[in-house]
Structure formats: structure tokens, C-alpha cells
mmCIF file of C-alpha atoms in Angstrom:
data_model
loop_
_atom_site.group_PDB
_atom_site.id
_atom_site.type_symbol
_atom_site.label_atom_id
_atom_site.label_comp_id
_atom_site.label_asym_id
_atom_site.label_seq_id
_atom_site.Cartn_x
_atom_site.Cartn_y
_atom_site.Cartn_z
ATOM 1 C CA MET N 1 -0.123 0.268 -0.096
ATOM 2 C CA ARG N 2 1.716 3.227 -0.952
ATOM 3 C CA ASN N 3 1.378 6.679 1.130
ATOM 4 C CA GLU N 4 -0.785 4.756 4.258
ATOM 5 C CA ASP N 5 -1.038 8.034 5.856
ATOM 6 C CA LYS N 6 -2.714 9.967 3.182
ATOM 7 C CA ARG N 7 -6.455 10.075 2.645
ATOM 8 C CA THR N 8 -6.065 11.739 -0.970
ATOM 9 C CA TRP N 9 -2.623 12.635 -2.559
ATOM 10 C CA ALA N 10 -1.114 13.428 -6.167
ATOM 11 C CA GLU N 11 1.954 11.391 -7.063
ATOM 12 C CA ILE N 12 4.163 13.253 -9.236
ATOM 13 C CA SER N 13 6.554 11.236 -11.144
ATOM 14 C CA LEU N 14 9.637 12.940 -11.893
ATOM 15 C CA ALA N 15 11.191 10.341 -13.883
ATOM 16 C CA ASN N 16 8.222 10.639 -16.500
ATOM 17 C CA LEU N 17 8.878 14.636 -16.248
ATOM 18 C CA GLU N 18 12.382 14.088 -17.252
ATOM 19 C CA HIS N 19 11.513 11.564 -20.026
ATOM 20 C CA ASN N 20 8.746 14.104 -21.397
ATOM 21 C CA TYR N 21 11.654 16.976 -21.269
ATOM 22 C CA ASN N 22 13.884 14.532 -23.271
ATOM 23 C CA GLU N 23 11.237 13.593 -25.482
ATOM 24 C CA ILE N 24 10.363 17.090 -26.365
ATOM 25 C CA ARG N 25 13.974 18.125 -26.574
ATOM 26 C CA ARG N 26 14.793 15.148 -29.403
ATOM 27 C CA ALA N 27 11.984 16.506 -31.408
ATOM 28 C CA LEU N 28 13.270 20.286 -31.451
ATOM 29 C CA PRO N 29 15.418 21.706 -34.255
ATOM 30 C CA LYS N 30 19.017 21.837 -33.069
ATOM 31 C CA GLY N 31 20.014 24.838 -30.819
ATOM 32 C CA THR N 32 16.627 25.677 -29.722
ATOM 33 C CA ARG N 33 16.037 26.664 -25.873
ATOM 34 C CA PHE N 34 13.766 25.619 -24.167
ATOM 35 C CA MET N 35 11.301 27.454 -21.565
ATOM 36 C CA GLY N 36 9.489 25.349 -19.168
ATOM 37 C CA LEU N 37 5.938 26.472 -17.909
ATOM 38 C CA CYS N 38 5.684 26.508 -14.217
ATOM 39 C CA LYS N 39 2.907 28.942 -13.636
ATOM 40 C CA ALA N 40 -0.351 27.937 -11.726
ATOM 41 C CA ASN N 41 2.060 25.986 -9.526
ATOM 42 C CA ALA N 42 3.417 24.093 -12.246
ATOM 43 C CA TYR N 43 0.046 23.147 -13.784
ATOM 44 C CA GLY N 44 -0.847 22.020 -10.155
ATOM 45 C CA HIS N 45 2.336 19.685 -10.104
ATOM 46 C CA GLY N 46 4.271 21.769 -7.268
ATOM 47 C CA ALA N 47 6.097 24.903 -8.760
ATOM 48 C CA VAL N 48 9.183 24.620 -6.705
ATOM 49 C CA PRO N 49 10.456 20.927 -6.951
ATOM 50 C CA ILE N 50 9.257 21.021 -11.004
ATOM 51 C CA ALA N 51 11.468 24.270 -11.514
ATOM 52 C CA LYS N 52 14.443 22.694 -9.575
ATOM 53 C CA HIS N 53 14.005 19.596 -11.777
ATOM 54 C CA LEU N 54 13.918 21.397 -14.976
ATOM 55 C CA GLU N 55 16.684 23.537 -14.155
ATOM 56 C CA GLU N 56 18.777 20.202 -13.400
ATOM 57 C CA LEU N 57 17.703 19.043 -16.604
ATOM 58 C CA GLY N 58 19.082 22.095 -18.688
ATOM 59 C CA ALA N 59 15.899 23.953 -19.152
ATOM 60 C CA ASP N 60 17.241 27.554 -20.627
ATOM 61 C CA TYR N 61 14.447 29.574 -19.079
ATOM 62 C CA LEU N 62 11.424 29.124 -16.683
ATOM 63 C CA ALA N 63 8.204 30.977 -17.193
ATOM 64 C CA VAL N 64 5.536 31.971 -14.458
ATOM 65 C CA SER N 65 2.479 34.334 -14.625
ATOM 66 C CA CYS N 66 3.126 36.741 -11.829
ATOM 67 C CA TYR N 67 5.639 38.298 -9.778
ATOM 68 C CA GLU N 68 4.545 35.903 -6.600
ATOM 69 C CA GLU N 69 5.276 32.958 -8.695
ATOM 70 C CA ALA N 70 8.822 34.107 -9.518
ATOM 71 C CA ALA N 71 9.762 35.271 -6.022
ATOM 72 C CA GLU N 72 8.657 31.751 -4.937
ATOM 73 C CA LEU N 73 11.263 30.227 -7.017
ATOM 74 C CA ARG N 74 14.000 32.620 -6.274
ATOM 75 C CA ALA N 75 13.237 31.951 -2.466
ATOM 76 C CA ALA N 76 13.567 28.161 -2.999
ATOM 77 C CA GLY N 77 17.091 28.819 -4.602
ATOM 78 C CA VAL N 78 16.172 28.205 -8.174
ATOM 79 C CA THR N 79 18.582 30.277 -10.582
ATOM 80 C CA ALA N 80 17.498 29.796 -14.071
ATOM 81 C CA PRO N 81 16.434 32.690 -15.964
ATOM 82 C CA VAL N 82 12.460 33.338 -15.041
ATOM 83 C CA LEU N 83 9.977 35.210 -17.391
ATOM 84 C CA ILE N 84 7.008 36.602 -16.016
ATOM 85 C CA LEU N 85 4.222 36.100 -18.857
ATOM 86 C CA ALA N 86 1.156 38.263 -17.564
ATOM 87 C CA PRO N 87 1.393 42.099 -17.176
ATOM 88 C CA SER N 88 2.597 43.459 -13.740
ATOM 89 C CA PRO N 89 1.745 46.640 -12.002
ATOM 90 C CA SER N 90 4.682 49.075 -13.094
ATOM 91 C CA PHE N 91 5.407 50.120 -9.207
ATOM 92 C CA ILE N 92 6.860 46.451 -8.701
ATOM 93 C CA ALA N 93 9.146 46.812 -11.727
ATOM 94 C CA GLY N 94 12.246 47.692 -9.157
ATOM 95 C CA ASP N 95 11.159 44.411 -7.174
ATOM 96 C CA ILE N 96 11.172 42.096 -10.270
ATOM 97 C CA ALA N 97 14.162 43.530 -11.354
ATOM 98 C CA ARG N 98 15.834 42.884 -8.274
ATOM 99 C CA LEU N 99 14.808 39.085 -7.847
ATOM 100 C CA PRO N 100 16.179 39.296 -10.874
ATOM 101 C CA ALA N 101 13.200 38.060 -13.368
ATOM 102 C CA GLU N 102 12.358 39.165 -16.465
ATOM 103 C CA GLN N 103 8.986 40.807 -17.577
ATOM 104 C CA ALA N 104 6.589 40.578 -20.726
ATOM 105 C CA ILE N 105 5.554 44.037 -21.713
ATOM 106 C CA GLY N 106 2.873 44.536 -24.363
ATOM 107 C CA ASP N 107 1.645 48.151 -23.324
ATOM 108 C CA ILE N 108 3.388 51.494 -23.914
ATOM 109 C CA GLY N 109 1.895 53.155 -20.868
ATOM 110 C CA CYS N 110 3.193 50.196 -18.644
ATOM 111 C CA ALA N 111 6.709 50.712 -20.466
ATOM 112 C CA ARG N 112 6.881 54.169 -20.051
ATOM 113 C CA GLU N 113 5.918 54.098 -16.262
ATOM 114 C CA ILE N 114 8.321 51.470 -15.536
ATOM 115 C CA SER N 115 11.258 53.355 -17.231
ATOM 116 C CA ARG N 116 10.323 56.474 -15.162
ATOM 117 C CA ARG N 117 10.348 54.592 -11.964
ATOM 118 C CA LEU N 118 13.473 52.981 -12.608
ATOM 119 C CA GLY N 119 15.151 55.926 -14.383
ATOM 120 C CA GLY N 120 18.906 55.235 -14.456
ATOM 121 C CA SER N 121 19.402 53.800 -11.099
ATOM 122 C CA GLY N 122 20.305 50.104 -10.629
ATOM 123 C CA ALA N 123 20.182 47.371 -12.966
ATOM 124 C CA PRO N 124 17.697 47.651 -15.873
ATOM 125 C CA LEU N 125 14.719 45.475 -16.057
ATOM 126 C CA LYS N 126 14.970 42.855 -18.585
ATOM 127 C CA CYS N 127 11.846 42.473 -20.688
ATOM 128 C CA HIS N 128 10.423 40.455 -23.631
ATOM 129 C CA ILE N 129 7.909 42.540 -25.618
ATOM 130 C CA LYS N 130 4.721 40.679 -26.471
ATOM 131 C CA LEU N 131 3.123 41.101 -29.908
ATOM 132 C CA GLU N 132 -0.597 40.786 -30.561
ATOM 133 C CA THR N 133 -0.839 38.750 -33.877
ATOM 134 C CA GLY N 134 -4.264 37.386 -33.508
ATOM 135 C CA MET N 135 -4.945 35.855 -30.009
ATOM 136 C CA GLY N 136 -6.883 38.985 -29.088
ATOM 137 C CA ARG N 137 -5.541 39.295 -25.320
ATOM 138 C CA THR N 138 -2.313 41.160 -24.601
ATOM 139 C CA GLY N 139 0.397 42.835 -26.586
ATOM 140 C CA PHE N 140 1.337 45.492 -29.337
ATOM 141 C CA ASN N 141 -0.947 44.878 -32.117
ATOM 142 C CA VAL N 142 1.356 44.369 -35.111
ATOM 143 C CA LEU N 143 -1.629 45.555 -37.677
ATOM 144 C CA SER N 144 -1.742 48.800 -35.751
ATOM 145 C CA GLU N 145 0.894 51.348 -37.079
ATOM 146 C CA ARG N 146 0.227 53.415 -34.003
ATOM 147 C CA GLU N 147 1.266 50.613 -31.681
ATOM 148 C CA MET N 148 4.229 49.170 -33.771
ATOM 149 C CA GLU N 149 5.766 52.673 -33.428
ATOM 150 C CA GLU N 150 4.956 52.689 -29.443
ATOM 151 C CA ALA N 151 6.742 49.236 -29.353
ATOM 152 C CA ALA N 152 9.779 50.637 -31.283
ATOM 153 C CA SER N 153 9.900 53.281 -28.942
ATOM 154 C CA ILE N 154 10.459 51.120 -26.178
ATOM 155 C CA ALA N 155 14.131 50.225 -27.315
ATOM 156 C CA ALA N 156 15.017 53.719 -26.250
ATOM 157 C CA LEU N 157 13.480 54.025 -22.896
ATOM 158 C CA PRO N 158 15.741 54.024 -20.163
ATOM 159 C CA GLY N 159 15.972 51.337 -17.378
ATOM 160 C CA LEU N 160 14.679 48.640 -19.944
ATOM 161 C CA GLU N 161 16.707 45.916 -21.529
ATOM 162 C CA ILE N 162 15.049 43.928 -24.568
ATOM 163 C CA THR N 163 16.250 40.632 -24.314
ATOM 164 C CA GLY N 164 13.361 38.667 -26.108
ATOM 165 C CA VAL N 165 10.042 39.175 -28.249
ATOM 166 C CA PHE N 166 7.259 36.680 -28.463
ATOM 167 C CA THR N 167 3.457 36.288 -29.242
ATOM 168 C CA HIS N 168 1.286 33.450 -28.424
ATOM 169 C CA PHE N 169 -0.688 31.039 -30.939
ATOM 170 C CA ALA N 170 -4.642 31.031 -30.645
ATOM 171 C CA VAL N 171 -5.310 27.843 -32.307
ATOM 172 C CA ALA N 172 -1.933 25.780 -32.737
ATOM 173 C CA ASP N 173 -3.665 22.996 -31.420
ATOM 174 C CA GLU N 174 -6.887 22.973 -33.513
ATOM 175 C CA PRO N 175 -7.162 21.093 -36.591
ATOM 176 C CA GLY N 176 -8.497 23.062 -39.814
ATOM 177 C CA GLN N 177 -6.822 26.201 -38.295
ATOM 178 C CA GLU N 178 -3.445 26.087 -39.937
ATOM 179 C CA GLU N 179 -3.860 28.951 -42.078
ATOM 180 C CA PHE N 180 -4.785 31.256 -38.940
ATOM 181 C CA THR N 181 -1.584 29.861 -37.105
ATOM 182 C CA ARG N 182 0.940 30.363 -40.349
ATOM 183 C CA GLU N 183 -0.713 34.050 -40.755
ATOM 184 C CA GLN N 184 0.268 34.884 -37.024
ATOM 185 C CA PHE N 185 3.836 33.378 -37.887
ATOM 186 C CA ARG N 186 4.374 35.603 -40.617
ATOM 187 C CA ARG N 187 2.836 38.564 -38.937
ATOM 188 C CA PHE N 188 5.445 37.821 -35.962
ATOM 189 C CA ASN N 189 8.341 37.569 -38.084
ATOM 190 C CA ALA N 190 7.415 40.469 -40.287
ATOM 191 C CA ALA N 191 6.846 42.823 -37.345
ATOM 192 C CA VAL N 192 10.109 41.704 -35.568
ATOM 193 C CA ASP N 193 11.898 42.294 -38.729
ATOM 194 C CA ARG N 194 10.518 45.659 -38.801
ATOM 195 C CA LEU N 195 11.140 46.330 -35.322
ATOM 196 C CA GLU N 196 14.779 45.473 -35.495
ATOM 197 C CA LYS N 197 15.710 47.444 -38.729
ATOM 198 C CA GLU N 198 13.898 50.729 -37.462
ATOM 199 C CA THR N 199 15.811 50.588 -34.039
ATOM 200 C CA GLY N 200 19.070 49.211 -35.279
ATOM 201 C CA VAL N 201 19.137 46.628 -32.406
ATOM 202 C CA SER N 202 18.604 42.907 -31.710
ATOM 203 C CA TRP N 203 15.251 42.186 -29.871
ATOM 204 C CA GLY N 204 16.696 39.360 -28.445
ATOM 205 C CA ILE N 205 15.129 35.684 -28.417
ATOM 206 C CA ARG N 206 12.320 35.224 -30.667
ATOM 207 C CA HIS N 207 9.606 32.669 -29.360
ATOM 208 C CA CYS N 208 6.342 31.683 -30.135
ATOM 209 C CA ALA N 209 5.550 28.093 -30.144
ATOM 210 C CA ASN N 210 3.402 26.820 -27.184
ATOM 211 C CA SER N 211 2.556 23.121 -26.824
ATOM 212 C CA GLY N 212 0.342 22.988 -29.664
ATOM 213 C CA GLY N 213 3.116 24.729 -31.741
ATOM 214 C CA VAL N 214 5.874 22.111 -30.708
ATOM 215 C CA VAL N 215 3.520 19.271 -31.615
ATOM 216 C CA ASN N 216 2.201 20.722 -34.968
ATOM 217 C CA TYR N 217 4.565 23.552 -36.208
ATOM 218 C CA ARG N 218 8.221 22.740 -35.253
ATOM 219 C CA GLU N 219 9.259 24.836 -38.044
ATOM 220 C CA MET N 220 8.038 27.782 -36.052
ATOM 221 C CA ALA N 221 10.343 26.966 -33.075
ATOM 222 C CA LEU N 222 12.625 30.000 -33.696
ATOM 223 C CA ASP N 223 14.837 30.582 -31.154
ATOM 224 C CA MET N 224 12.877 29.003 -28.027
ATOM 225 C CA VAL N 225 9.666 27.191 -27.519
ATOM 226 C CA ARG N 226 7.197 27.079 -24.592
ATOM 227 C CA PRO N 227 5.846 23.831 -23.783
ATOM 228 C CA GLY N 228 3.493 23.697 -21.039
ATOM 229 C CA LEU N 229 0.930 20.755 -20.962
ATOM 230 C CA LEU N 230 3.394 18.454 -23.054
ATOM 231 C CA LEU N 231 5.747 18.705 -20.261
ATOM 232 C CA TYR N 232 3.180 17.467 -18.052
ATOM 233 C CA GLY N 233 2.815 14.193 -20.064
ATOM 234 C CA LEU N 234 -0.677 15.437 -22.012
ATOM 235 C CA TYR N 235 -1.652 16.765 -25.432
ATOM 236 C CA PRO N 236 -3.400 19.959 -26.136
ATOM 237 C CA GLY N 237 -5.236 18.300 -29.208
ATOM 238 C CA ALA N 238 -5.758 15.085 -30.791
ATOM 239 C CA GLU N 239 -2.275 14.882 -32.772
ATOM 240 C CA HIS N 240 0.479 13.711 -30.651
ATOM 241 C CA GLY N 241 3.273 14.950 -33.140
ATOM 242 C CA GLY N 242 5.385 11.735 -32.828
ATOM 243 C CA LEU N 243 5.862 12.567 -29.126
ATOM 244 C CA ASP N 244 5.646 9.628 -26.647
ATOM 245 C CA LEU N 245 4.796 11.346 -23.501
ATOM 246 C CA ARG N 246 3.920 9.955 -19.859
ATOM 247 C CA PRO N 247 1.718 11.547 -17.197
ATOM 248 C CA VAL N 248 3.465 13.135 -14.562
ATOM 249 C CA MET N 249 0.452 13.527 -12.002
ATOM 250 C CA THR N 250 -1.490 10.415 -10.815
ATOM 251 C CA VAL N 251 -4.043 11.640 -8.213
ATOM 252 C CA LEU N 252 -5.164 9.029 -5.954
ATOM 253 C CA THR N 253 -7.520 8.286 -2.880
ATOM 254 C CA ARG N 254 -8.398 5.075 -0.888
ATOM 255 C CA VAL N 255 -11.236 3.397 0.217
ATOM 256 C CA SER N 256 -12.177 4.650 3.543
ATOM 257 C CA GLU N 257 -15.682 2.966 3.966
ATOM 258 C CA ILE N 258 -17.723 0.149 2.447
ATOM 259 C CA THR N 259 -21.652 0.269 2.535
ATOM 260 C CA GLU N 260 -24.343 -1.902 1.512
ATOM 261 C CA HIS N 261 -27.633 -0.561 -0.108
ATOM 262 C CA HIS N 262 -30.825 -2.278 -1.045
ATOM 263 C CA ALA N 263 -33.142 -1.458 -4.180
ATOM 264 C CA GLY N 264 -34.687 1.781 -3.738
ATOM 265 C CA ASP N 265 -32.295 3.367 -1.220
ATOM 266 C CA THR N 266 -31.214 6.953 -2.587
ATOM 267 C CA ILE N 267 -27.642 8.007 -2.504
ATOM 268 C CA SER N 268 -26.051 11.487 -1.534
ATOM 269 C CA TYR N 269 -27.294 15.103 -1.705
ATOM 270 C CA GLY N 270 -30.199 15.843 -3.641
ATOM 271 C CA ARG N 271 -31.196 12.000 -3.879
ATOM 272 C CA THR N 272 -30.170 11.961 -7.472
ATOM 273 C CA PHE N 273 -29.207 8.484 -7.370
ATOM 274 C CA THR N 274 -31.464 5.572 -6.665
ATOM 275 C CA CYS N 275 -30.318 2.112 -6.523
ATOM 276 C CA GLU N 276 -31.994 -0.252 -8.898
ATOM 277 C CA ARG N 277 -31.008 -3.264 -7.106
ATOM 278 C CA ASP N 278 -29.042 -4.389 -4.098
ATOM 279 C CA MET N 279 -25.667 -2.486 -4.317
ATOM 280 C CA ARG N 280 -22.117 -2.148 -2.603
ATOM 281 C CA LEU N 281 -20.607 0.957 -2.582
ATOM 282 C CA ALA N 282 -17.129 2.273 -1.515
ATOM 283 C CA VAL N 283 -16.760 5.691 -0.075
ATOM 284 C CA ILE N 284 -13.832 7.507 -1.249
ATOM 285 C CA PRO N 285 -12.472 10.775 0.339
ATOM 286 C CA VAL N 286 -11.896 12.952 -2.704
ATOM 287 C CA GLY N 287 -14.567 15.790 -3.307
ATOM 288 C CA TYR N 288 -14.935 19.122 -4.850
ATOM 289 C CA ALA N 289 -12.666 20.603 -1.894
ATOM 290 C CA ASP N 290 -9.927 18.450 -3.421
ATOM 291 C CA GLY N 291 -10.304 19.574 -6.872
ATOM 292 C CA LEU N 292 -12.831 17.043 -7.954
ATOM 293 C CA PRO N 293 -15.617 18.987 -10.303
ATOM 294 C CA ARG N 294 -18.861 18.396 -8.846
ATOM 295 C CA ARG N 295 -20.458 18.069 -12.261
ATOM 296 C CA LEU N 296 -18.547 14.747 -12.689
ATOM 297 C CA SER N 297 -21.440 13.419 -10.345
ATOM 298 C CA GLY N 298 -22.632 10.149 -11.781
ATOM 299 C CA ILE N 299 -20.649 10.168 -14.993
ATOM 300 C CA MET N 300 -17.386 9.581 -13.788
ATOM 301 C CA ASP N 301 -15.222 6.232 -13.373
ATOM 302 C CA VAL N 302 -12.329 5.487 -11.202
ATOM 303 C CA LEU N 303 -10.003 2.667 -11.023
ATOM 304 C CA ILE N 304 -9.793 0.258 -8.187
ATOM 305 C CA ASN N 305 -7.386 -2.715 -7.970
ATOM 306 C CA GLY N 306 -7.298 -2.395 -12.025
ATOM 307 C CA ARG N 307 -11.087 -2.153 -12.424
ATOM 308 C CA ARG N 308 -13.347 0.429 -13.376
ATOM 309 C CA ALA N 309 -16.049 1.358 -10.594
ATOM 310 C CA HIS N 310 -18.555 4.283 -11.378
ATOM 311 C CA GLU N 311 -19.318 7.176 -9.333
ATOM 312 C CA VAL N 312 -23.046 7.333 -8.122
ATOM 313 C CA GLY N 313 -24.697 10.141 -6.465
ATOM 314 C CA THR N 314 -23.664 13.585 -6.033
ATOM 315 C CA ILE N 315 -19.820 14.198 -5.292
ATOM 316 C CA CYS N 316 -19.658 15.891 -1.793
ATOM 317 C CA MET N 317 -17.057 18.636 -0.415
ATOM 318 C CA ASP N 318 -14.752 15.892 0.681
ATOM 319 C CA MET N 319 -16.056 12.597 -0.330
ATOM 320 C CA CYS N 320 -18.097 10.765 -2.918
ATOM 321 C CA MET N 321 -19.103 7.058 -3.588
ATOM 322 C CA VAL N 322 -18.742 4.590 -6.209
ATOM 323 C CA ASP N 323 -20.210 1.379 -7.385
ATOM 324 C CA ILE N 324 -18.123 -1.884 -6.248
ATOM 325 C CA THR N 325 -21.111 -4.055 -6.546
ATOM 326 C CA GLY N 326 -19.575 -7.809 -7.416
ATOM 327 C CA MET N 327 -15.955 -6.505 -6.778
ATOM 328 C CA ASP N 328 -15.636 -8.803 -4.020
ATOM 329 C CA ASP N 329 -11.899 -8.148 -3.758
ATOM 330 C CA VAL N 330 -12.234 -4.502 -2.739
ATOM 331 C CA ARG N 331 -10.933 -3.754 0.792
ATOM 332 C CA VAL N 332 -11.004 -0.363 3.131
ATOM 333 C CA GLY N 333 -7.657 0.843 2.378
ATOM 334 C CA ASP N 334 -7.283 0.008 -1.192
ATOM 335 C CA ALA N 335 -5.713 2.722 -3.476
ATOM 336 C CA VAL N 336 -8.220 4.537 -5.843
ATOM 337 C CA THR N 337 -6.916 6.354 -9.062
ATOM 338 C CA VAL N 338 -8.764 9.076 -9.926
ATOM 339 C CA PHE N 339 -6.842 10.263 -12.779
ATOM 340 C CA GLY N 340 -3.504 9.507 -14.230
ATOM 341 C CA GLN N 341 -1.566 6.492 -14.661
ATOM 342 C CA GLY N 342 -4.101 4.114 -16.095
ATOM 343 C CA LEU N 343 -7.328 6.564 -16.343
ATOM 344 C CA SER N 344 -6.181 9.920 -18.213
ATOM 345 C CA VAL N 345 -7.294 13.032 -17.123
ATOM 346 C CA ASP N 346 -8.488 13.845 -20.468
ATOM 347 C CA GLU N 347 -11.267 11.172 -20.151
ATOM 348 C CA GLN N 348 -12.132 12.950 -16.783
ATOM 349 C CA ALA N 349 -11.675 16.317 -18.324
ATOM 350 C CA GLU N 350 -14.325 15.355 -21.687
ATOM 351 C CA LYS N 351 -16.932 14.260 -19.259
ATOM 352 C CA ALA N 352 -16.525 17.062 -17.219
ATOM 353 C CA GLY N 353 -17.202 19.681 -20.370
ATOM 354 C CA THR N 354 -13.695 21.164 -19.697
ATOM 355 C CA ILE N 355 -10.057 20.731 -20.740
ATOM 356 C CA SER N 356 -7.268 18.825 -18.546
ATOM 357 C CA TYR N 357 -5.573 22.269 -17.970
ATOM 358 C CA GLU N 358 -8.283 23.095 -15.747
ATOM 359 C CA LEU N 359 -8.439 19.650 -13.708
ATOM 360 C CA LEU N 360 -4.577 19.810 -12.964
ATOM 361 C CA CYS N 361 -4.711 23.241 -11.852
ATOM 362 C CA ALA N 362 -7.852 22.304 -9.769
ATOM 363 C CA VAL N 363 -6.005 19.837 -7.547
ATOM 364 C CA SER N 364 -6.213 21.778 -4.206
ATOM 365 C CA PRO N 365 -3.665 22.822 -1.718
ATOM 366 C CA ARG N 366 -4.650 20.202 0.848
ATOM 367 C CA VAL N 367 -3.809 17.547 -1.559
ATOM 368 C CA PRO N 368 -0.353 16.628 -0.777
ATOM 369 C CA ARG N 369 2.153 16.147 -3.643
ATOM 370 C CA VAL N 370 4.332 13.393 -3.351
ATOM 371 C CA TYR N 371 7.559 13.250 -5.440
ATOM 372 C CA VAL N 372 8.390 9.730 -6.777
#
């Protein structure tokens, strides 16, 4: 029995993370840098242990979403370059520079305010300029003459040092959207070529390929790629791109009680399930407070002793019930796989009407991560 002291836990396989890292590296053009995505607690896997392992493996960069995530990595002793991908308030620019971390900038007002605050004192804030090519989110719109002029003006702002330039693909993982992705790529390269020509300086590392880009558009790897979901052993779409990946996270719980029920008995809140026959149920201590979506009530399976058991009744905050009628070998204490090795998170996500990213990130802090 594994982790006998834990009610519900997430096993994080560092061996599988290493396998995935090497598998992705193998598929990239020679010389392509590797930025490992560690935002959102490394997609639920635990930012510090994941970042440290990626650093040991040779990742060139790490990426987070905000200052707090970058500070957590630095406090833990991570020394690899860290890029903050989401916009940050200009008043913490000095804190970011001192960490040190690099900041994505996609707005001229923010860039000017950072420059004003930093002035000529201290080390400059290294930044990657974000270009908007079709995602419709953040960045300088490459189709706007005004915004291109604003982006170019950043090169002359004191206190800022441009070390990279990037964009983000909107549909690189979607079949039938190849034309749009190729147009984003064309717009990006044309814009960077223009900016470098007009300013007379290099804009540093060019990067645009997310996980979908790595799978489907390796010719767009440029100077660096930004795999996130791929690192954790999952594919962003139907295509695998020849990559043989392994899931890094397996969420497990255990049978805490076995109950007997008769035909006509109702189960859980709302009495949404009625036993049509005599049934034997296993109570497992995992619920929506652990990150298991309530909308999976009555539609998901789990694995017990290598066999599927169907969830019945409404998923509760701290537990749910699964049908083990006819599974006479099941005992209190038996390990139960919610998703991961043997039962893909993709299956649970599809049943929940969402994506695997959401289920990984939803695994709550009270679920201990165990690194194996």
C-alpha cells in the first residue's frame, strides 16, 4: 500500500517529467532553447520541485504568470532565468529587476511608467516584448501602425533592456486552423524584422511555439519554445506529433468505508441516484474541495485494483461514492486512481465538459504532492 498516512494525494513522477523533457528536446531543431512553464503551481504539480528538476535537466528558461510565482522560485534557490508572462503593475518593476526576473511588456503606458520609476538607477529590467498577432489578448497589435511605433520606442527607454520578443498562438492545437496559425507566424516575423530594422538593435530571443506549436509546427520553433501541458505528459489536441509522453501527475485516494444498500435506497445530496438493485458502494475521500468537479457526479469512473468503478450520487465536498457491486476483492484502504496512470485526465476532463489544464490546476492545496 502506498502513502498509508494520506487520505488523498497526488503522485508526481519526476522520472516521467524527465522523460517528457527529453522527448520534447529530441523533437526540436538543434539549438532551440527550452522554456519550461511553471505558472499556476506548475499546472498543479508543485512549482518549486518542478522548477528545480527542470533546471537540473538543463531548461534554458522558466516561465511563471506573476511576481509572486517568480519570487517563490527565487526564494527556493532556483537560479535559471525566469520570465513573468502576464502584465505586472509598474510600481513593482524594481522588485522584479532585483529578484531577478524578466517581464513581458505589451503596453506602452506600462513601459513608460516602468522606465520613469527605474530611471537610470540600478540594474535595468530585462523584458520580452509581447506582440499581438491574433490571440486578441495582450501585446502590441502588429496590424496597428500606432502600436508598432509605440513598440519601437521601447528600445530607447532608459531602465529597460529588451532580451526577447514573442507572441502566442491561438489555435495551434486545433485541426483545420493551420492557415490562421501560419498567418500569426508570418505577422510575428515581419513585425520583429521591422522593429529590429527601425531601431537598429537586436530584440533578442524570438519565441512563439506553445505546446500546440511544438506538436504541429516545429518549423516555427525559432530561438525558443514554451511547452507547458506537453511537459506534464498530456497533449493539447488530438495530434501527438510523434511524441511519446507519460503523465506526470496521478491523483489517488483510498477506500475509506464500504456500505451496503438495497433497491430503492437513494444516495447522497439531492437523492439524485436511486439504487435499482442491491448494491455495494465504496466511499472514497475525494470531493470538490480537493478539486474534483461536482459536475462529474454520476458520470465518471475511477480505478480500484485495476478495474473501473462508476461514481454514483452527487459528489460531496470531501467524498464521493463508487459502485463496487460484484468487486468482492475491494477492501477498506485499497488505493483508488482518480486520474493519471491508467485513467487519463483527458477522459475525466471530457466528461466534465472542460480541458485537462483545468483539472490539473484545480487539484487543491490540501492534496499533498508526493514526488516519486
